[in-house]
GROMACS .gro file of N, CA and C in nm:
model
  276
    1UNK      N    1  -3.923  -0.053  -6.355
    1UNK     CA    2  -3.942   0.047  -6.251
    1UNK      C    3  -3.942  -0.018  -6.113
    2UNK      N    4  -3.972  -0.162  -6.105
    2UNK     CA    5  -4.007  -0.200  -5.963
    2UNK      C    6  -3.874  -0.217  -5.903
    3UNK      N    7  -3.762  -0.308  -6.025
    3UNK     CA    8  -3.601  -0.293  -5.988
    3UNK      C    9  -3.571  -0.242  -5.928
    4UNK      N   10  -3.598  -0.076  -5.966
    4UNK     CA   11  -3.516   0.045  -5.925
    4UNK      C   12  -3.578   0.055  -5.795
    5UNK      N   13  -3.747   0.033  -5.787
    5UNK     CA   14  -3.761   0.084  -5.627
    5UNK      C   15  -3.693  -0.036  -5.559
    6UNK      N   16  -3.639  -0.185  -5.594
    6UNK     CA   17  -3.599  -0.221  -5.506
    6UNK      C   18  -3.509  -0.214  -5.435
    7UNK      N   19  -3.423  -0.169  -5.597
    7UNK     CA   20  -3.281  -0.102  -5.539
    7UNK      C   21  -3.302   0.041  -5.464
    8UNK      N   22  -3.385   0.140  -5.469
    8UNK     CA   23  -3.382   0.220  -5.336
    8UNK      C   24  -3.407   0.139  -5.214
    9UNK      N   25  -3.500   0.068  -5.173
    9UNK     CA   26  -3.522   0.016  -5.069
    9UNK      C   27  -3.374  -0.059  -4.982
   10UNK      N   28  -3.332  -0.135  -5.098
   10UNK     CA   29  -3.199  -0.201  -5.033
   10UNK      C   30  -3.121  -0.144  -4.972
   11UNK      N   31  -3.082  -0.019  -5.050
   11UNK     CA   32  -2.994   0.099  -5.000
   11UNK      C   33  -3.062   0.157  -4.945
   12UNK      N   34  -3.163   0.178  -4.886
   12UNK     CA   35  -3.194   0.254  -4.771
   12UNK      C   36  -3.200   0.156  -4.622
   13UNK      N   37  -3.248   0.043  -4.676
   13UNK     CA   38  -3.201  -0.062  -4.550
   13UNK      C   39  -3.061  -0.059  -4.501
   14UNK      N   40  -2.977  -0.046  -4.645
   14UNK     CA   41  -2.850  -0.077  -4.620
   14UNK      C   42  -2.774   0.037  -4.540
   15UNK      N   43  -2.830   0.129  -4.594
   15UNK     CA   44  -2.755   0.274  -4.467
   15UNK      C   45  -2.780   0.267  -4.323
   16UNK      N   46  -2.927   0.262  -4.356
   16UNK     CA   47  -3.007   0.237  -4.250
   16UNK      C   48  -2.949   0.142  -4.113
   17UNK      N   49  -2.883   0.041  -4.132
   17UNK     CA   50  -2.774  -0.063  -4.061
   17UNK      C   51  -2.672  -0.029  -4.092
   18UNK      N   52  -2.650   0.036  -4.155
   18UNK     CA   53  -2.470   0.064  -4.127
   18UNK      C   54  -2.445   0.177  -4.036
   19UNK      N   55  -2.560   0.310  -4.072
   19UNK     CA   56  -2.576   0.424  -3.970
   19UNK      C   57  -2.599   0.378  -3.784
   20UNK      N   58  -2.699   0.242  -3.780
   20UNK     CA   59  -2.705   0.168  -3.630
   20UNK      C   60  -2.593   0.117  -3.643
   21UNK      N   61  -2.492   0.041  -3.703
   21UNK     CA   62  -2.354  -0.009  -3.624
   21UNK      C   63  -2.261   0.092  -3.640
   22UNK      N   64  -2.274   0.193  -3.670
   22UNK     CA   65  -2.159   0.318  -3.657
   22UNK      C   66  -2.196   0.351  -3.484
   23UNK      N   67  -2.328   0.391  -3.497
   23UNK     CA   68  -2.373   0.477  -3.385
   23UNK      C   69  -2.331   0.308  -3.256
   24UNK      N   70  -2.381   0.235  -3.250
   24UNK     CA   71  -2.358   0.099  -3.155
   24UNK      C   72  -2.197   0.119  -3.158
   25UNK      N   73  -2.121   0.134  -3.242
   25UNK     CA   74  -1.977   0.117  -3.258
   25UNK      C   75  -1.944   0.209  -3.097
   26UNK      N   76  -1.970   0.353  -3.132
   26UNK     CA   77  -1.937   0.473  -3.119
   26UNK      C   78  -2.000   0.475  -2.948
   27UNK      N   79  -2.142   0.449  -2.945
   27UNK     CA   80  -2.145   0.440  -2.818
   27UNK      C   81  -2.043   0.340  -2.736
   28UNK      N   82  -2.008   0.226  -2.794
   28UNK     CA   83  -1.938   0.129  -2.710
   28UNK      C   84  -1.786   0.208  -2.671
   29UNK      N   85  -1.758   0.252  -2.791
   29UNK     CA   86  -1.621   0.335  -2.713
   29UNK      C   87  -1.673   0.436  -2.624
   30UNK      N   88  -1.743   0.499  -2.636
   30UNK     CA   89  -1.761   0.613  -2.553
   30UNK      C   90  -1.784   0.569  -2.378
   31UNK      N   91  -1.829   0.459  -2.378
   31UNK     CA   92  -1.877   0.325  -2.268
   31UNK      C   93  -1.733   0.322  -2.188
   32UNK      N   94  -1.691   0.268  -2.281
   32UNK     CA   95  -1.508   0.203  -2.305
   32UNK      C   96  -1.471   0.323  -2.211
   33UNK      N   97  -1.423   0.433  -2.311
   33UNK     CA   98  -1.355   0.562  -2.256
   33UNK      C   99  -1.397   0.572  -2.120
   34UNK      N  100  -1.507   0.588  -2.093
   34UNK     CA  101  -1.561   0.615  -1.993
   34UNK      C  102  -1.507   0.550  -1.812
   35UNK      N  103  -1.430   0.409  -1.850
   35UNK     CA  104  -1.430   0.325  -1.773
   35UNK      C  105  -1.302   0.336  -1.771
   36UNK      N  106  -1.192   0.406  -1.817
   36UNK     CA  107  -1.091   0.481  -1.811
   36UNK      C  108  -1.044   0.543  -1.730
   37UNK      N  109  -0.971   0.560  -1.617
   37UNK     CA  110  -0.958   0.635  -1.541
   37UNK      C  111  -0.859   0.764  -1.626
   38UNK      N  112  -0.873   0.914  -1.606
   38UNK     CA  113  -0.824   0.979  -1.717
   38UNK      C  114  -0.897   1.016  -1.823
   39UNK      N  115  -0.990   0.963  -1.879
   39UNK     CA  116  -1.021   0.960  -2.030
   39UNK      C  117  -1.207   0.989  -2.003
   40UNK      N  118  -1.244   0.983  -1.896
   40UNK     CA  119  -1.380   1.042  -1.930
   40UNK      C  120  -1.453   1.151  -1.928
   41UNK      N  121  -1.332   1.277  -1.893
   41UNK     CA  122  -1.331   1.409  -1.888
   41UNK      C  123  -1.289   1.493  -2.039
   42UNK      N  124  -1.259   1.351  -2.112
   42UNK     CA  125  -1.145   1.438  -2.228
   42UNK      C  126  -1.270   1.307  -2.383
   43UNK      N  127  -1.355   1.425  -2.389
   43UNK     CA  128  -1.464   1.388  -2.516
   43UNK      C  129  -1.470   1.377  -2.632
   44UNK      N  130  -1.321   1.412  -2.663
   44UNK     CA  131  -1.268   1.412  -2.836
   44UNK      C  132  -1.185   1.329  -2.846
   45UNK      N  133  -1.167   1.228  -2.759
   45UNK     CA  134  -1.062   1.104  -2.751
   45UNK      C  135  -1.099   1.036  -2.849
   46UNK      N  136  -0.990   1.000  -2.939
   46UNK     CA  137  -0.934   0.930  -3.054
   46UNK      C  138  -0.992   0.809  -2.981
   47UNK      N  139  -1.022   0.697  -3.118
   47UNK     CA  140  -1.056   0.582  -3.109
   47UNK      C  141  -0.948   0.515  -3.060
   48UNK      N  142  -0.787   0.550  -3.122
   48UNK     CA  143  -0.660   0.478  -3.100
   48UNK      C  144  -0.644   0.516  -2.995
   49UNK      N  145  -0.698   0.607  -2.911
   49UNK     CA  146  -0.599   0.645  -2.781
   49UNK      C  147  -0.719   0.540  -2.682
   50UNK      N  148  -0.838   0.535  -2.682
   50UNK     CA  149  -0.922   0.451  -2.610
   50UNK      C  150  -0.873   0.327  -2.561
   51UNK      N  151  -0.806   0.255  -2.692
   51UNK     CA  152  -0.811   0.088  -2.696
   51UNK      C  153  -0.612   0.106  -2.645
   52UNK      N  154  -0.548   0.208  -2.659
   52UNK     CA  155  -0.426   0.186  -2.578
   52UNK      C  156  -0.427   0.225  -2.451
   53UNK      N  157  -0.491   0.334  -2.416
   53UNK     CA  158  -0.514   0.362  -2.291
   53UNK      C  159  -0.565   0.258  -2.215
   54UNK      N  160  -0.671   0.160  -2.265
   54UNK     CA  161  -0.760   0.050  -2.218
   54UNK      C  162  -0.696  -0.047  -2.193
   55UNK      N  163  -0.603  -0.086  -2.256
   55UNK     CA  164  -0.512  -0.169  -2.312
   55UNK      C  165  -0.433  -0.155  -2.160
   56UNK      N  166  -0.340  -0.045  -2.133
   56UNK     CA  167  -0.295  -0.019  -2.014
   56UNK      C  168  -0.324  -0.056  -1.875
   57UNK      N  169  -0.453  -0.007  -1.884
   57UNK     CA  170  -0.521   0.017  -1.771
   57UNK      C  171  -0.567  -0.109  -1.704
   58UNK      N  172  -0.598  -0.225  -1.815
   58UNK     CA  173  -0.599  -0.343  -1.813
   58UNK      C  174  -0.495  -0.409  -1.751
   59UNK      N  175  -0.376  -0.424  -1.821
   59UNK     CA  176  -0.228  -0.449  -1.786
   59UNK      C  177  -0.231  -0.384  -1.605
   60UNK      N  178  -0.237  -0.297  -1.589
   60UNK     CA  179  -0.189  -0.222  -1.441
   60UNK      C  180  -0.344  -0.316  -1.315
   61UNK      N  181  -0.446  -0.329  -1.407
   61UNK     CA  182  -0.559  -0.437  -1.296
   61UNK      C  183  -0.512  -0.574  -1.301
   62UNK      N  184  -0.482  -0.636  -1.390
   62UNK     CA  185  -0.373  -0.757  -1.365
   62UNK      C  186  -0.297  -0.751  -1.278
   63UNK      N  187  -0.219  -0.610  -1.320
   63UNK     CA  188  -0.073  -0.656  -1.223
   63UNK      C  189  -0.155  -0.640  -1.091
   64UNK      N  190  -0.212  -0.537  -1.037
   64UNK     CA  191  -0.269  -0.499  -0.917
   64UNK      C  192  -0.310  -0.669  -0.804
   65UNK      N  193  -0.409  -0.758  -0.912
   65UNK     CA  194  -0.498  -0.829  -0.889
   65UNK      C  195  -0.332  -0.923  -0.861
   66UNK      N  196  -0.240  -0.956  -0.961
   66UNK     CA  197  -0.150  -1.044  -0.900
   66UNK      C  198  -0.066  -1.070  -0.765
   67UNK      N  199  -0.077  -0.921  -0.776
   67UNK     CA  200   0.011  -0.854  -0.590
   67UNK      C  201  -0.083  -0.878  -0.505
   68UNK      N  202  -0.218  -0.863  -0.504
   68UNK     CA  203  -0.304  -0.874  -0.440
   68UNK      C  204  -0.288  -1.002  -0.383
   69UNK      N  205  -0.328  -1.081  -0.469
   69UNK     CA  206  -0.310  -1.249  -0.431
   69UNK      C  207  -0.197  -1.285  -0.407
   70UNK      N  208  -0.096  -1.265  -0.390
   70UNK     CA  209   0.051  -1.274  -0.351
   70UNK      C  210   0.059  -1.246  -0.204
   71UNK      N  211   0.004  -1.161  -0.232
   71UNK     CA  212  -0.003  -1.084  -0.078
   71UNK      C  213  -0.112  -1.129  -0.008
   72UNK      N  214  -0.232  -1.195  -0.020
   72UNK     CA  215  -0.304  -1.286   0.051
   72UNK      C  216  -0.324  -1.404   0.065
   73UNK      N  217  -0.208  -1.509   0.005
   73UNK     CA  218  -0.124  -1.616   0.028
   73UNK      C  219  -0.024  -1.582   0.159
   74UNK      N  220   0.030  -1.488   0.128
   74UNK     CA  221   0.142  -1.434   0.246
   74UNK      C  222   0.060  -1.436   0.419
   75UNK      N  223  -0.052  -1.352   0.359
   75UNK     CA  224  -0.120  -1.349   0.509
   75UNK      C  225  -0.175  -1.438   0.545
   76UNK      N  226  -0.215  -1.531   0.489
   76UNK     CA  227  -0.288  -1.703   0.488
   76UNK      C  228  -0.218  -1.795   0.598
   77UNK      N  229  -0.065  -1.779   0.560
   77UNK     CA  230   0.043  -1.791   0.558
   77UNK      C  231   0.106  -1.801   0.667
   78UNK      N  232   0.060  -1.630   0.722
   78UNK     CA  233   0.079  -1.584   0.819
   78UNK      C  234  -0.044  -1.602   0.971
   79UNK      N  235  -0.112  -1.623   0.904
   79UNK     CA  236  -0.239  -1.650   0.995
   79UNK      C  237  -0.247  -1.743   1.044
   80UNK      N  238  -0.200  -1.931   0.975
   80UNK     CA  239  -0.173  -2.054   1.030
   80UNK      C  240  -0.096  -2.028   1.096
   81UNK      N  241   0.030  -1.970   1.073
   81UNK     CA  242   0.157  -1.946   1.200
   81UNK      C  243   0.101  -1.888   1.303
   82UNK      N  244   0.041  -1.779   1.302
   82UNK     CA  245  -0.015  -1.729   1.454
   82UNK      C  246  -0.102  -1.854   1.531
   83UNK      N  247  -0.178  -1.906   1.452
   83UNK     CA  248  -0.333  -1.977   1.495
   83UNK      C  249  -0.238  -2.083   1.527
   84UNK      N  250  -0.115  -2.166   1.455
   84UNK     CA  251  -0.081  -2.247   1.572
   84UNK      C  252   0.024  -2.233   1.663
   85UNK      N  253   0.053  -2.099   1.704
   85UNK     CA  254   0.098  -2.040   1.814
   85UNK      C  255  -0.004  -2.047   1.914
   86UNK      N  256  -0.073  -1.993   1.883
   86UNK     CA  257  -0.207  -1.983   2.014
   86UNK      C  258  -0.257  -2.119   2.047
   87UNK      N  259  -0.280  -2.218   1.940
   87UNK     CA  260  -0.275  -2.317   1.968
   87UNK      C  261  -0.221  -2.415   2.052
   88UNK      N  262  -0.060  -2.395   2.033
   88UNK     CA  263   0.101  -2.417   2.142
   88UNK      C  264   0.047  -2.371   2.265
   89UNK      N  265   0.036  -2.233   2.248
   89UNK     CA  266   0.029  -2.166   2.396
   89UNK      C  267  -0.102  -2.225   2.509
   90UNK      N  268  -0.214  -2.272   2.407
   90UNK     CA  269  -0.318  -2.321   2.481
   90UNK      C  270  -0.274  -2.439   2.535
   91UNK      N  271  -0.192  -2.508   2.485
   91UNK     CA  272  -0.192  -2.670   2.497
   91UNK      C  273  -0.064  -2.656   2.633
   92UNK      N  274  -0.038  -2.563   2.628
   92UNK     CA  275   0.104  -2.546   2.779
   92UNK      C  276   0.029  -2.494   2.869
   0.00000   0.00000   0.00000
């Protein structure tokens, strides 16, 4: 008899943690979605559409962040050229 209660106990531990990493799962997408631009108005979003949408959205802050820095090398760039213009001009 004690078996059996141990085997209830196990399996009730055992749901018991699988029901917290469903729910931990589930909030983290919902987290996820959320940080989506698009996707945190729309509450029945598929797990697959989360992690491609995410996936995207990711890809497009890269690219963003690469132009960014491209483009503030350029002005860097551009800023020594002025600064030793004014420089020139002081020294005449």
């Amino acid at each position: 008899l004690s078996d059996n209660g141990d085997y209830v106990a196990k399996r009730k531990n055992h749901n018991y943690l699988e029901r917290k990493r469903r729910n931990d799962l589930r909030s983290r997408f919902l987290a996820l979605r959320d940080q989506v631009p698009g996707l945190a108005s729309c509450p029945k979003t598929p797990k697959v559409v989360i992690l491609s949408k995410s996936s995207e959205y990711l890809q497009s802050l890269i690219s963003a962040e690469r132009r960014m820095a491209a483009e503030k090398r350029q002005l860097r760039l551009r800023q020594m050229q002025l600064l030793r213009q004014i420089a020139q001009l002081k020294g005449h």
